[in-house]
JSON list of C-alpha atoms in Angstrom, two decimals:
[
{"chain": "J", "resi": 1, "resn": "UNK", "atom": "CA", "xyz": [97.29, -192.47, 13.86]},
{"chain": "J", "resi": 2, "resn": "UNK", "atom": "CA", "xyz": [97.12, -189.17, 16.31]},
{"chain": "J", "resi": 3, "resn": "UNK", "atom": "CA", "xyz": [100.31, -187.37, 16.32]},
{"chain": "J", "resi": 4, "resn": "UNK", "atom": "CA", "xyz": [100.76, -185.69, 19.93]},
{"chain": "J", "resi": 5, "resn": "UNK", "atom": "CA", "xyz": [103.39, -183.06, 20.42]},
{"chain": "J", "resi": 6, "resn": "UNK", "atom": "CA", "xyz": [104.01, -181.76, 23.44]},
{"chain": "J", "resi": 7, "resn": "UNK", "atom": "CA", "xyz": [106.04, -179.15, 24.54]},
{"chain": "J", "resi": 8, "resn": "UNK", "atom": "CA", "xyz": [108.11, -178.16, 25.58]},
{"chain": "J", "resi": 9, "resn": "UNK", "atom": "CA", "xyz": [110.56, -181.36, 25.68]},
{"chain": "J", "resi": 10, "resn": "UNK", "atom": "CA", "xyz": [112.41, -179.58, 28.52]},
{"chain": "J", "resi": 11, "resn": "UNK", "atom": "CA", "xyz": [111.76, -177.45, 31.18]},
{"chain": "J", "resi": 12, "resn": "UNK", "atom": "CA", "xyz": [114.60, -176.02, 34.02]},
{"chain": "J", "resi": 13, "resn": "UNK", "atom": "CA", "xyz": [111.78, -174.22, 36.53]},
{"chain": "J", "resi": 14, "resn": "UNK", "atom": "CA", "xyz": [112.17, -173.01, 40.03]},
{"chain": "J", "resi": 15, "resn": "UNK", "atom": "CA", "xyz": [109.79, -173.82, 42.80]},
{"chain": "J", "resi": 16, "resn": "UNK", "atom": "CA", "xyz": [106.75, -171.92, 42.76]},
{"chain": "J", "resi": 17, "resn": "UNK", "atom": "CA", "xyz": [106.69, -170.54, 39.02]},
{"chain": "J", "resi": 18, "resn": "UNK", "atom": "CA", "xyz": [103.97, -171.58, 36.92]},
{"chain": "J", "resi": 19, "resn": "UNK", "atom": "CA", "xyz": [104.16, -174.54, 34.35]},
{"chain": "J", "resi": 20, "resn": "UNK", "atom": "CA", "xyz": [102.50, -175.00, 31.27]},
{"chain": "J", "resi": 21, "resn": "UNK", "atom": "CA", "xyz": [102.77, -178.05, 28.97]},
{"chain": "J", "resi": 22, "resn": "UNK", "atom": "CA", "xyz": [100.98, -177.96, 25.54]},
{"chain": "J", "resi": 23, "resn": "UNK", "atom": "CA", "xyz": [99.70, -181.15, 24.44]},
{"chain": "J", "resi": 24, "resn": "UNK", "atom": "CA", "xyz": [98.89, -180.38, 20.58]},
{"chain": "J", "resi": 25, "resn": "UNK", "atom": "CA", "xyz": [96.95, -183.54, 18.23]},
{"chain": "J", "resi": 26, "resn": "UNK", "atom": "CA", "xyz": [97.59, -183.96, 14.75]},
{"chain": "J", "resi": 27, "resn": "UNK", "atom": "CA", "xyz": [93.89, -184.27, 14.39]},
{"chain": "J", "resi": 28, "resn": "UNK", "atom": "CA", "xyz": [90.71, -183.13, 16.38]},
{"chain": "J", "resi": 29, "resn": "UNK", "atom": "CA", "xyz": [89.86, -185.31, 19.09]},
{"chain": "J", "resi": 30, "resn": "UNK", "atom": "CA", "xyz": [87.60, -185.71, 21.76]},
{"chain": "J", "resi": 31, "resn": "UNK", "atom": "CA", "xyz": [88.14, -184.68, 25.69]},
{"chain": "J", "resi": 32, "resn": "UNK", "atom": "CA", "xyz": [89.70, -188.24, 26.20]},
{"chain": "J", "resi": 33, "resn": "UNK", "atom": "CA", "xyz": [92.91, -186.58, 26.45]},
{"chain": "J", "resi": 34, "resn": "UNK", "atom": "CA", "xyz": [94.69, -188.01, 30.11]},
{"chain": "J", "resi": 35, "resn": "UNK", "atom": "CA", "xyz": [98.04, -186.42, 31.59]},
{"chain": "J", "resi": 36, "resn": "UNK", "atom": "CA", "xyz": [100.87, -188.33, 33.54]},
{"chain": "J", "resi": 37, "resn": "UNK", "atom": "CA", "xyz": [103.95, -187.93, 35.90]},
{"chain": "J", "resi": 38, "resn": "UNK", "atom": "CA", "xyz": [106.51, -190.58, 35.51]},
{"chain": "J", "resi": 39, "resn": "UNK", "atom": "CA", "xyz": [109.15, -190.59, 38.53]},
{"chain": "J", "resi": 40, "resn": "UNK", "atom": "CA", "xyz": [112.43, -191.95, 37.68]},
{"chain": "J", "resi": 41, "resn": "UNK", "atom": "CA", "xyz": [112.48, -195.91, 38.12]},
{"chain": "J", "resi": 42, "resn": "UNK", "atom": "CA", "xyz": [108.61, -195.62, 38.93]},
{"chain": "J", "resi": 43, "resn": "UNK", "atom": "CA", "xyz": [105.37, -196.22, 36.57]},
{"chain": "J", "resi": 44, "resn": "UNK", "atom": "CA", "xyz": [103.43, -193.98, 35.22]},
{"chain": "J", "resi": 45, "resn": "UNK", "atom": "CA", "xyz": [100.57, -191.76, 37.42]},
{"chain": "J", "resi": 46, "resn": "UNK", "atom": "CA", "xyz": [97.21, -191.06, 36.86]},
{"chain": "J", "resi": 47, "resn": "UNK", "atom": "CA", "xyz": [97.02, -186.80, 37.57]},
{"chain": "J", "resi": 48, "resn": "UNK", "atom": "CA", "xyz": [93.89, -185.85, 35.16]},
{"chain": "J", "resi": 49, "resn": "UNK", "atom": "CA", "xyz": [91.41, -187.51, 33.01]},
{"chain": "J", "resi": 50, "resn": "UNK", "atom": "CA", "xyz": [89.33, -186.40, 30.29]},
{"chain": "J", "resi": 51, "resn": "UNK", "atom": "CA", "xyz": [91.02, -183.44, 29.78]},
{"chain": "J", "resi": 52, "resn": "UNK", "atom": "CA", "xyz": [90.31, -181.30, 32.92]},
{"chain": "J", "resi": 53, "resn": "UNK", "atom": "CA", "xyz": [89.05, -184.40, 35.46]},
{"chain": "J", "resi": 54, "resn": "UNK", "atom": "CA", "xyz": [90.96, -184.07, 38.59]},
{"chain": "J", "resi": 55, "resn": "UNK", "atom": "CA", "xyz": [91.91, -187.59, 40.40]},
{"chain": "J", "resi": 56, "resn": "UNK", "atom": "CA", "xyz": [92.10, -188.00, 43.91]},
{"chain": "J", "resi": 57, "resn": "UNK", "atom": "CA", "xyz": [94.68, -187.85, 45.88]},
{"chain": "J", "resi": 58, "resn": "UNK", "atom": "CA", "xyz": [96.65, -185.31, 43.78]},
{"chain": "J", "resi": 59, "resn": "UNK", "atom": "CA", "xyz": [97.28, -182.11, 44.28]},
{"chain": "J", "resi": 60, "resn": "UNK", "atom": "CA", "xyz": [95.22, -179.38, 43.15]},
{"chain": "J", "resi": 61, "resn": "UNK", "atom": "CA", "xyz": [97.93, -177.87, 41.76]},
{"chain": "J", "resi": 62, "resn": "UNK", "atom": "CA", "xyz": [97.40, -179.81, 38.81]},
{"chain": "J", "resi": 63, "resn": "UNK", "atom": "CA", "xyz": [95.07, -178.55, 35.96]},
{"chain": "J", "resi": 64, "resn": "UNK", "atom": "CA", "xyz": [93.84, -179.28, 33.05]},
{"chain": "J", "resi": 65, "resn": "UNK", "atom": "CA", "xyz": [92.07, -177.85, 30.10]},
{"chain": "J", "resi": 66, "resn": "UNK", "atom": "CA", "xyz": [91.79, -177.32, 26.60]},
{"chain": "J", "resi": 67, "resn": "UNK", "atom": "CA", "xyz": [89.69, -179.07, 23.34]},
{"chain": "J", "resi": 68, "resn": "UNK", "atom": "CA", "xyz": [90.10, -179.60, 19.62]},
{"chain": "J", "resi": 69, "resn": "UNK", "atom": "CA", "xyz": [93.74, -180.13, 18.67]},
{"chain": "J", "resi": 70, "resn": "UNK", "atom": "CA", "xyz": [95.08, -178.13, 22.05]},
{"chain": "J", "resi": 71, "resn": "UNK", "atom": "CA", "xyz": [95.73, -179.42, 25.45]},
{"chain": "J", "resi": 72, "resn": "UNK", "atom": "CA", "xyz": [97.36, -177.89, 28.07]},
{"chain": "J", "resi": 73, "resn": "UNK", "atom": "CA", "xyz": [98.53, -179.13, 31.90]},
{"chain": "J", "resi": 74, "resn": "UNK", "atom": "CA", "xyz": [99.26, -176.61, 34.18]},
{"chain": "J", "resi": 75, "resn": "UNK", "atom": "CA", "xyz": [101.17, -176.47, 37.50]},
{"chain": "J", "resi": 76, "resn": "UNK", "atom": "CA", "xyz": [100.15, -173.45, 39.36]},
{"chain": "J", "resi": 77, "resn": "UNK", "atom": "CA", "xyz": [102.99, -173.22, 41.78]},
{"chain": "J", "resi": 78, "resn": "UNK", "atom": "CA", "xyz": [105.73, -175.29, 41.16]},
{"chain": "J", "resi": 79, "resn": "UNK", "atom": "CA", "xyz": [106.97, -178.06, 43.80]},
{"chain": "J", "resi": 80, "resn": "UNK", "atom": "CA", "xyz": [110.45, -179.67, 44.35]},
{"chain": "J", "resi": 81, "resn": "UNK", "atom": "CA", "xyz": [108.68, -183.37, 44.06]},
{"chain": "J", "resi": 82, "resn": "UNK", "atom": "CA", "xyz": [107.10, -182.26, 40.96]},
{"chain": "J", "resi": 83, "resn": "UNK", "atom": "CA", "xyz": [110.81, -183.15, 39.04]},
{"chain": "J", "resi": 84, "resn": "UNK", "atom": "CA", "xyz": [109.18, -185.65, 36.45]},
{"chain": "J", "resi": 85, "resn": "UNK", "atom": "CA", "xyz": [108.44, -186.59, 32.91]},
{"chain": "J", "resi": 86, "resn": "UNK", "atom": "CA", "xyz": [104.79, -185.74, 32.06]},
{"chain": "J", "resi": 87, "resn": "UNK", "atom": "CA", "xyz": [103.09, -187.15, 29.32]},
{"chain": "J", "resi": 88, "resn": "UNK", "atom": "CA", "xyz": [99.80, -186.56, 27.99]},
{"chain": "J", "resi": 89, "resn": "UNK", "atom": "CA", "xyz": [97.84, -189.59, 25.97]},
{"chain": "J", "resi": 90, "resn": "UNK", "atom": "CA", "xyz": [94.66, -189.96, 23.78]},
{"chain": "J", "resi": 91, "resn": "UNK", "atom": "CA", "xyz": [92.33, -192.52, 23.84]},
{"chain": "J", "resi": 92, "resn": "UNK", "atom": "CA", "xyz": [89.89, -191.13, 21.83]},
{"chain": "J", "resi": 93, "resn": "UNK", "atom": "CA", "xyz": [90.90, -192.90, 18.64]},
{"chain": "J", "resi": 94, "resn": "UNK", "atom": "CA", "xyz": [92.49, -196.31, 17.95]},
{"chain": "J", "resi": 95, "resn": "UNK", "atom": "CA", "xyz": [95.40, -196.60, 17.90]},
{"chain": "J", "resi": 96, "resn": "UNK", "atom": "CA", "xyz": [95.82, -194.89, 21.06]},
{"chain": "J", "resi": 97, "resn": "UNK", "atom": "CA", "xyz": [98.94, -192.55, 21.34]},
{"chain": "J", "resi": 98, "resn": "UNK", "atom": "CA", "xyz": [101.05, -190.62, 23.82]},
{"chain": "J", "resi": 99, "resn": "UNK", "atom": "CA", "xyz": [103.01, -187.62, 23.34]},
{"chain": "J", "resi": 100, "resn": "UNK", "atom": "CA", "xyz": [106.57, -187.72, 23.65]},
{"chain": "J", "resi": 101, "resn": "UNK", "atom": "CA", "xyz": [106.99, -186.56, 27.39]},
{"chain": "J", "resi": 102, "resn": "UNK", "atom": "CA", "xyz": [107.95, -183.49, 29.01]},
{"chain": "J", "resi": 103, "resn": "UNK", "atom": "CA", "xyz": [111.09, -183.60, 31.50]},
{"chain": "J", "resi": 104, "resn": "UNK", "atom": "CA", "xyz": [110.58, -180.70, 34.08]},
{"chain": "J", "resi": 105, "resn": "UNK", "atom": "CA", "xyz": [114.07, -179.99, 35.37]},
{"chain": "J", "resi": 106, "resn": "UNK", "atom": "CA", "xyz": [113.76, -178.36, 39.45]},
{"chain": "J", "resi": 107, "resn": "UNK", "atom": "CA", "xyz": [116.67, -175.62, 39.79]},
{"chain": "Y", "resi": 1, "resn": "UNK", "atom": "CA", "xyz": [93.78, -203.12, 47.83]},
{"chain": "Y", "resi": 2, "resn": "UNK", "atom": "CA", "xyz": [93.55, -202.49, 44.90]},
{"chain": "Y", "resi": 3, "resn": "UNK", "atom": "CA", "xyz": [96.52, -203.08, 42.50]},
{"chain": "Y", "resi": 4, "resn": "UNK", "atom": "CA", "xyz": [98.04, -204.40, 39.42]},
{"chain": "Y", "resi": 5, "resn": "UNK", "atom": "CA", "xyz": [100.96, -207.02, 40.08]},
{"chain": "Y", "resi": 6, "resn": "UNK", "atom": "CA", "xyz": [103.43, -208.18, 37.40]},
{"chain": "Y", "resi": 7, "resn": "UNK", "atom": "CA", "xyz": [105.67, -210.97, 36.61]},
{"chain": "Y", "resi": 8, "resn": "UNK", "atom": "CA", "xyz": [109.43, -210.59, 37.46]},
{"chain": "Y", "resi": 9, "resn": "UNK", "atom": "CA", "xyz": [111.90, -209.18, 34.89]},
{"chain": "Y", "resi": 10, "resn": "UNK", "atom": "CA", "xyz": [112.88, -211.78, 31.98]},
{"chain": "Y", "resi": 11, "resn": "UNK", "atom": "CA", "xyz": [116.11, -212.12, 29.57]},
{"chain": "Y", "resi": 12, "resn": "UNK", "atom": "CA", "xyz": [115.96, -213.64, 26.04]},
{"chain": "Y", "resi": 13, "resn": "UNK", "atom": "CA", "xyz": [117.68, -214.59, 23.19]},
{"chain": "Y", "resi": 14, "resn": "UNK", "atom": "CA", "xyz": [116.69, -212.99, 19.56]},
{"chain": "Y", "resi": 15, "resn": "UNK", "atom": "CA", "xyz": [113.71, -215.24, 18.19]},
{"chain": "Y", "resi": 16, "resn": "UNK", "atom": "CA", "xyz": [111.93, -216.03, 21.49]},
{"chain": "Y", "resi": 17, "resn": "UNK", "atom": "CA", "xyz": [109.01, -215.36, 22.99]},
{"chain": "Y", "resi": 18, "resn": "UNK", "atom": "CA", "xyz": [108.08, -213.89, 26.19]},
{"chain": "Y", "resi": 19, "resn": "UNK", "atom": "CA", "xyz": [104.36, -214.18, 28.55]},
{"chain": "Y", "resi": 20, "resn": "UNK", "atom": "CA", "xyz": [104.40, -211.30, 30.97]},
{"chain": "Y", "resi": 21, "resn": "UNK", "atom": "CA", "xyz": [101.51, -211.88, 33.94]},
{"chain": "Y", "resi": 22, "resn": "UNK", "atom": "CA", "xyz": [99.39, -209.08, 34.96]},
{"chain": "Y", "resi": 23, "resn": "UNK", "atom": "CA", "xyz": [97.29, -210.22, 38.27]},
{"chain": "Y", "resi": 24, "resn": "UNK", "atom": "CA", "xyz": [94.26, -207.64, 39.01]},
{"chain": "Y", "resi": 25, "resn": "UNK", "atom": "CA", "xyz": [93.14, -207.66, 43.04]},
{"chain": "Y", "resi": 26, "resn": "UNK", "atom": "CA", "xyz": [90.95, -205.41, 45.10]},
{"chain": "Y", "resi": 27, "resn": "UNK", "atom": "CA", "xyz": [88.43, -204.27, 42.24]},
{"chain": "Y", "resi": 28, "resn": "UNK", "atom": "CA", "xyz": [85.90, -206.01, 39.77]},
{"chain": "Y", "resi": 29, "resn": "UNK", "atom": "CA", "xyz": [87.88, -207.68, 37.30]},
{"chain": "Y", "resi": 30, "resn": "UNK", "atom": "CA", "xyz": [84.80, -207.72, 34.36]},
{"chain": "Y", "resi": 31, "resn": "UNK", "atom": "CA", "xyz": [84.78, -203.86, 34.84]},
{"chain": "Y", "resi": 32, "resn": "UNK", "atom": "CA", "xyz": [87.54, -202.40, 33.49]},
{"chain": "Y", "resi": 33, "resn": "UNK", "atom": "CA", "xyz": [89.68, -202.94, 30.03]},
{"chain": "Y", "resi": 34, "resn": "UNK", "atom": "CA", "xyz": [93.78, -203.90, 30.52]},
{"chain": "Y", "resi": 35, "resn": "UNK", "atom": "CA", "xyz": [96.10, -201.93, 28.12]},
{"chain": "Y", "resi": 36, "resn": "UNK", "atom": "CA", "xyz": [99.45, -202.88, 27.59]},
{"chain": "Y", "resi": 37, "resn": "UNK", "atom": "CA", "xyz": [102.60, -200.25, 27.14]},
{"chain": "Y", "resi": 38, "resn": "UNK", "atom": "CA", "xyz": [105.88, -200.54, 26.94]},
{"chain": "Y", "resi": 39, "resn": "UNK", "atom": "CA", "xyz": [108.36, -198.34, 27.39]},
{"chain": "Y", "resi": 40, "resn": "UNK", "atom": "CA", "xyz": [112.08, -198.86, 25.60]},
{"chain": "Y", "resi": 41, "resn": "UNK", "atom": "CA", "xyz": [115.56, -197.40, 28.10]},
{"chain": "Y", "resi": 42, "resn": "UNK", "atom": "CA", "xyz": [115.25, -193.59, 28.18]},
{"chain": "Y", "resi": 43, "resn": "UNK", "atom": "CA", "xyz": [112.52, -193.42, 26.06]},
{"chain": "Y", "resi": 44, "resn": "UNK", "atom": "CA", "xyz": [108.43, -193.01, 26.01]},
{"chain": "Y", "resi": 45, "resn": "UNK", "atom": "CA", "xyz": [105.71, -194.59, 26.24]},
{"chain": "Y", "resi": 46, "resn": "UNK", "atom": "CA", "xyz": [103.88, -196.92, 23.09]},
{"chain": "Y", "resi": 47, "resn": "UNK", "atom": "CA", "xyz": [100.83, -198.58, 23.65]},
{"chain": "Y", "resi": 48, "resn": "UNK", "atom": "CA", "xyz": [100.43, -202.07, 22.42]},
{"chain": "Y", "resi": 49, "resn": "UNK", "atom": "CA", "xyz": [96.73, -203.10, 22.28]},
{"chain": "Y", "resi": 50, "resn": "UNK", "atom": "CA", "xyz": [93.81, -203.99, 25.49]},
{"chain": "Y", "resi": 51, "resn": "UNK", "atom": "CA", "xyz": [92.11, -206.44, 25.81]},
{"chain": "Y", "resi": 52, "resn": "UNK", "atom": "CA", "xyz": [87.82, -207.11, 27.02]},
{"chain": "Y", "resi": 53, "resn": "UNK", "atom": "CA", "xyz": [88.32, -208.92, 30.15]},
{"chain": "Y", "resi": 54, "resn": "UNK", "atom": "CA", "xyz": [84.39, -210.06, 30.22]},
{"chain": "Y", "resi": 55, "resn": "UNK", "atom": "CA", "xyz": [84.79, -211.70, 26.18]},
{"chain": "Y", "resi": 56, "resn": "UNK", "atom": "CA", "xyz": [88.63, -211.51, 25.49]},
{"chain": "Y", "resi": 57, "resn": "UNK", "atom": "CA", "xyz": [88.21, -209.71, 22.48]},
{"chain": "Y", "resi": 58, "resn": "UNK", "atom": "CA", "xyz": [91.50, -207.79, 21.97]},
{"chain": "Y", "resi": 59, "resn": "UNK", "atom": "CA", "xyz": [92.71, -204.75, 20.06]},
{"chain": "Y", "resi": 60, "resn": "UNK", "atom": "CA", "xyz": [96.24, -204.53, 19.30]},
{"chain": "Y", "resi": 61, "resn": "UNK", "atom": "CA", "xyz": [98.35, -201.62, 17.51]},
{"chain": "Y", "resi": 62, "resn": "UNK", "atom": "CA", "xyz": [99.69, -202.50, 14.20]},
{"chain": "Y", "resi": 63, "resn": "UNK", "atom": "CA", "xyz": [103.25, -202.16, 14.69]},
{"chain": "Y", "resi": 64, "resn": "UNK", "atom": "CA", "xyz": [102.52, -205.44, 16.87]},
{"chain": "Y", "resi": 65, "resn": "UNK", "atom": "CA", "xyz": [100.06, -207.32, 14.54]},
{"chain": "Y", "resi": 66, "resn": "UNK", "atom": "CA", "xyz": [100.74, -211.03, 14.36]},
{"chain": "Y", "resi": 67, "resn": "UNK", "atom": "CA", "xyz": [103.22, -210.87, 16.93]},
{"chain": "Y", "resi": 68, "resn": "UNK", "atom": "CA", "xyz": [101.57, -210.36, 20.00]},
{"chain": "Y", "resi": 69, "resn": "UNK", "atom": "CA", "xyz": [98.62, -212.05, 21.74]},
{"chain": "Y", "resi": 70, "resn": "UNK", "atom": "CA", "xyz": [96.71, -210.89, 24.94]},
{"chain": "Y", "resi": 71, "resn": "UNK", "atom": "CA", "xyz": [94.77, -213.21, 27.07]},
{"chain": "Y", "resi": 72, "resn": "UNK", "atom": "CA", "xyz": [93.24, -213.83, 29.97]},
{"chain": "Y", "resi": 73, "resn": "UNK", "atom": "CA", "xyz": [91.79, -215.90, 33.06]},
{"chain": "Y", "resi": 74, "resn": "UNK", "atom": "CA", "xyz": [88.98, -214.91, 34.85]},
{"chain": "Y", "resi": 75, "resn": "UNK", "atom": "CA", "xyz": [89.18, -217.25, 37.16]},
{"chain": "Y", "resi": 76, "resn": "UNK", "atom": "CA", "xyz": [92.48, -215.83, 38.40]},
{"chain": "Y", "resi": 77, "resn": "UNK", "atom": "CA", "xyz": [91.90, -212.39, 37.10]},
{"chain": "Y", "resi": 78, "resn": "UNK", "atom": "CA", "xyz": [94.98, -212.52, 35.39]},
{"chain": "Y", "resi": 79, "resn": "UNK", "atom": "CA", "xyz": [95.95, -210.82, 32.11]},
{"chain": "Y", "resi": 80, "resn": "UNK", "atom": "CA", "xyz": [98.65, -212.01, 30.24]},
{"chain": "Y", "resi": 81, "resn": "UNK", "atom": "CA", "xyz": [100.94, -210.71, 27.31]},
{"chain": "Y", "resi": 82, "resn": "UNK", "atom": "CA", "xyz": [102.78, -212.57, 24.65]},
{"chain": "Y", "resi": 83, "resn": "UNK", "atom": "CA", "xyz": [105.11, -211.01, 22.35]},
{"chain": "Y", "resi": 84, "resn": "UNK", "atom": "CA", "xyz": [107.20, -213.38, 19.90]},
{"chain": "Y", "resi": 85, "resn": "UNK", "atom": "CA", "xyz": [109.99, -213.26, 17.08]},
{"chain": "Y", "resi": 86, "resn": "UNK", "atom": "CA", "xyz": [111.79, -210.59, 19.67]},
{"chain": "Y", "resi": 87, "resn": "UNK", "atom": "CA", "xyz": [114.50, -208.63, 18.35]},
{"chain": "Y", "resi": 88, "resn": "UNK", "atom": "CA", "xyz": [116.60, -206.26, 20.62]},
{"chain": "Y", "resi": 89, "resn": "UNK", "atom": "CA", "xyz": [114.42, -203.12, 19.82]},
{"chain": "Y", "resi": 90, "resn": "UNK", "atom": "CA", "xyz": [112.16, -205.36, 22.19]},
{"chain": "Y", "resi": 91, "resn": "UNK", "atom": "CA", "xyz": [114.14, -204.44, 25.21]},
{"chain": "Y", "resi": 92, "resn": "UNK", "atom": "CA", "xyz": [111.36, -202.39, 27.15]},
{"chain": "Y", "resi": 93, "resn": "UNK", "atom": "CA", "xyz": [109.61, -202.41, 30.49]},
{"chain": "Y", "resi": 94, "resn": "UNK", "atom": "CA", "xyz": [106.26, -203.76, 30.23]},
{"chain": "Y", "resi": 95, "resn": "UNK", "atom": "CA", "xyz": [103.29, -202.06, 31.82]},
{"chain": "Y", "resi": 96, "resn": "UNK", "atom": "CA", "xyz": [99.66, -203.09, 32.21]},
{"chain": "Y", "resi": 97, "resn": "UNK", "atom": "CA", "xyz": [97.29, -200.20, 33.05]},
{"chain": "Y", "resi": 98, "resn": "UNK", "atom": "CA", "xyz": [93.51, -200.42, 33.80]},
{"chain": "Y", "resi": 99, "resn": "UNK", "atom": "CA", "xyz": [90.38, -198.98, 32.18]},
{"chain": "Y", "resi": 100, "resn": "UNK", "atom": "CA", "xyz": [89.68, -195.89, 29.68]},
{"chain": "Y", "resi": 101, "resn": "UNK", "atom": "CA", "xyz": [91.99, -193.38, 31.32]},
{"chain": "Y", "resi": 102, "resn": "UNK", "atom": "CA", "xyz": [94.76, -195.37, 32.60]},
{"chain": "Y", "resi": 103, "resn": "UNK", "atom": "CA", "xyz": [94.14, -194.79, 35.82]},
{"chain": "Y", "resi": 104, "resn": "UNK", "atom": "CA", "xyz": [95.91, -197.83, 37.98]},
{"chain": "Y", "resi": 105, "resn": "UNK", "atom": "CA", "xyz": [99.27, -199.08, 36.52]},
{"chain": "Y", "resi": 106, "resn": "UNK", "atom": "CA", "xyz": [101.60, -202.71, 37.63]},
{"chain": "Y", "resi": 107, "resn": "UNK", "atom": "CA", "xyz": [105.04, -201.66, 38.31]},
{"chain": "Y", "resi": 108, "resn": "UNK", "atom": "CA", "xyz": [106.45, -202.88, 34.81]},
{"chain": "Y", "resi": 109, "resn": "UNK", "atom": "CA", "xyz": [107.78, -206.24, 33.85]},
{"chain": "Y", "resi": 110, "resn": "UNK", "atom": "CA", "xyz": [111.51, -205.35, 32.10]},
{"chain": "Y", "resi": 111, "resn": "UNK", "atom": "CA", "xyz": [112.31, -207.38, 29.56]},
{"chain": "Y", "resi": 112, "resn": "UNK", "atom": "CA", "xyz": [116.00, -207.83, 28.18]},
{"chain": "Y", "resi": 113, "resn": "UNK", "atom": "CA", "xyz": [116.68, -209.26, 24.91]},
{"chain": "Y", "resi": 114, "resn": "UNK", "atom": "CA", "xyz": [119.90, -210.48, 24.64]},
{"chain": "Y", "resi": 115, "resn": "UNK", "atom": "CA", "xyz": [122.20, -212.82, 22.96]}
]
């Protein structure tokens, strides 16, 4: 199966800064690469598809972009609502996989 | 408006089974695969299999081969998920989640096993 590793696991950040999660597959894979926030007590949500698809209704802060084995999500300016696990997900190949999650910490 | 509902939370004993609803409303039903993913206490997210809602054909991951079955009812445009022999590492919120990219989730079924 796909291997993702993301990372960092952990990030403290203060509003406004810049985030960047990696999203790296143990194999190449198509742009069917999806990232989501997950809220405390709350399901998972949609923020881009197919690598670097925006959704609607969230903010443009949110970018993605990458191809091959890379991925990346990227948070231009950092918000206090943006505290969350983000996960990014593959369903280019069966099984499909998710990495392991990304807590973003809000000092 | 469009939405995935879910059955309320469930507790059982080692050995059971457990059916967890997923009710689609406010979109095409035949349009879009449901996945299923569960989630274990403080941990990520594993997805289980989908199923076609237009044939029923199903995919499932192998770490739940021959232990899980998804079906489903058109004429309610329901999904449902079985999961048998549970063992405690079955303790997990259930989600269902729409279509290729996940892109409309229920709000997760918890299931507690428990003796």
């Amino acid at each position: 199966e796909v291997v993702l590793t993301q990372s960092p696991d952990f990030q403290s950040v203060t509003p406004k800064e810049k985030v960047t999660i990696t999203c790296r597959a143990s194999q190449t894979i198509s742009s069917s690469v999806h990232w989501y926030q997950q809220r405390p007590y709350q399901s998972p949500k949609l923020l881009i598809k197919y690598t670097s698809q925006s959704i609607s209704g969230v903010p443009s802060r949110f970018s993605g972009g990458g191809s091959g084995t890379d991925f990346t999500l990227t948070i231009s300016s950092l918000e206090p609502e943006d505290a969350a696990t983000y996960y990014c997900h593959q369903s280019s190949i069966l099984p499909y996989t998710f990495g392991q999650g990304t807590k973003l910490e809000i000092k | 408006q469009v939405q995935l509902v879910q059955s309320g939370a469930e507790v059982k004993q080692p050995g059971a089974s457990v059916k967890v609803s997923c009710k689609a409303s406010g979109y095409t039903f035949s349009n879009y695969y449901i996945h299923w993913v569960r989630q274990a206490p403080g941990q990520g997210l594993t997805w289980m299999g989908t199923i076609n809602p237009i044939d029923g054909s199903t995919t499932y991951a192998q770490k739940f081969q021959g232990r899980v079955a998804m079906t489903r009812d058109t004429s309610s445009t329901t999904v449902y998920m079985e999961l048998s022999s549970l063992t405690f590492e079955d303790t997990a919120n259930y989600y269902c989640a729409r279509g290729g990219a996940f892109d409309l989730w229920g709000e997760g079924t918890m299931v507690t096993v428990s003796s």
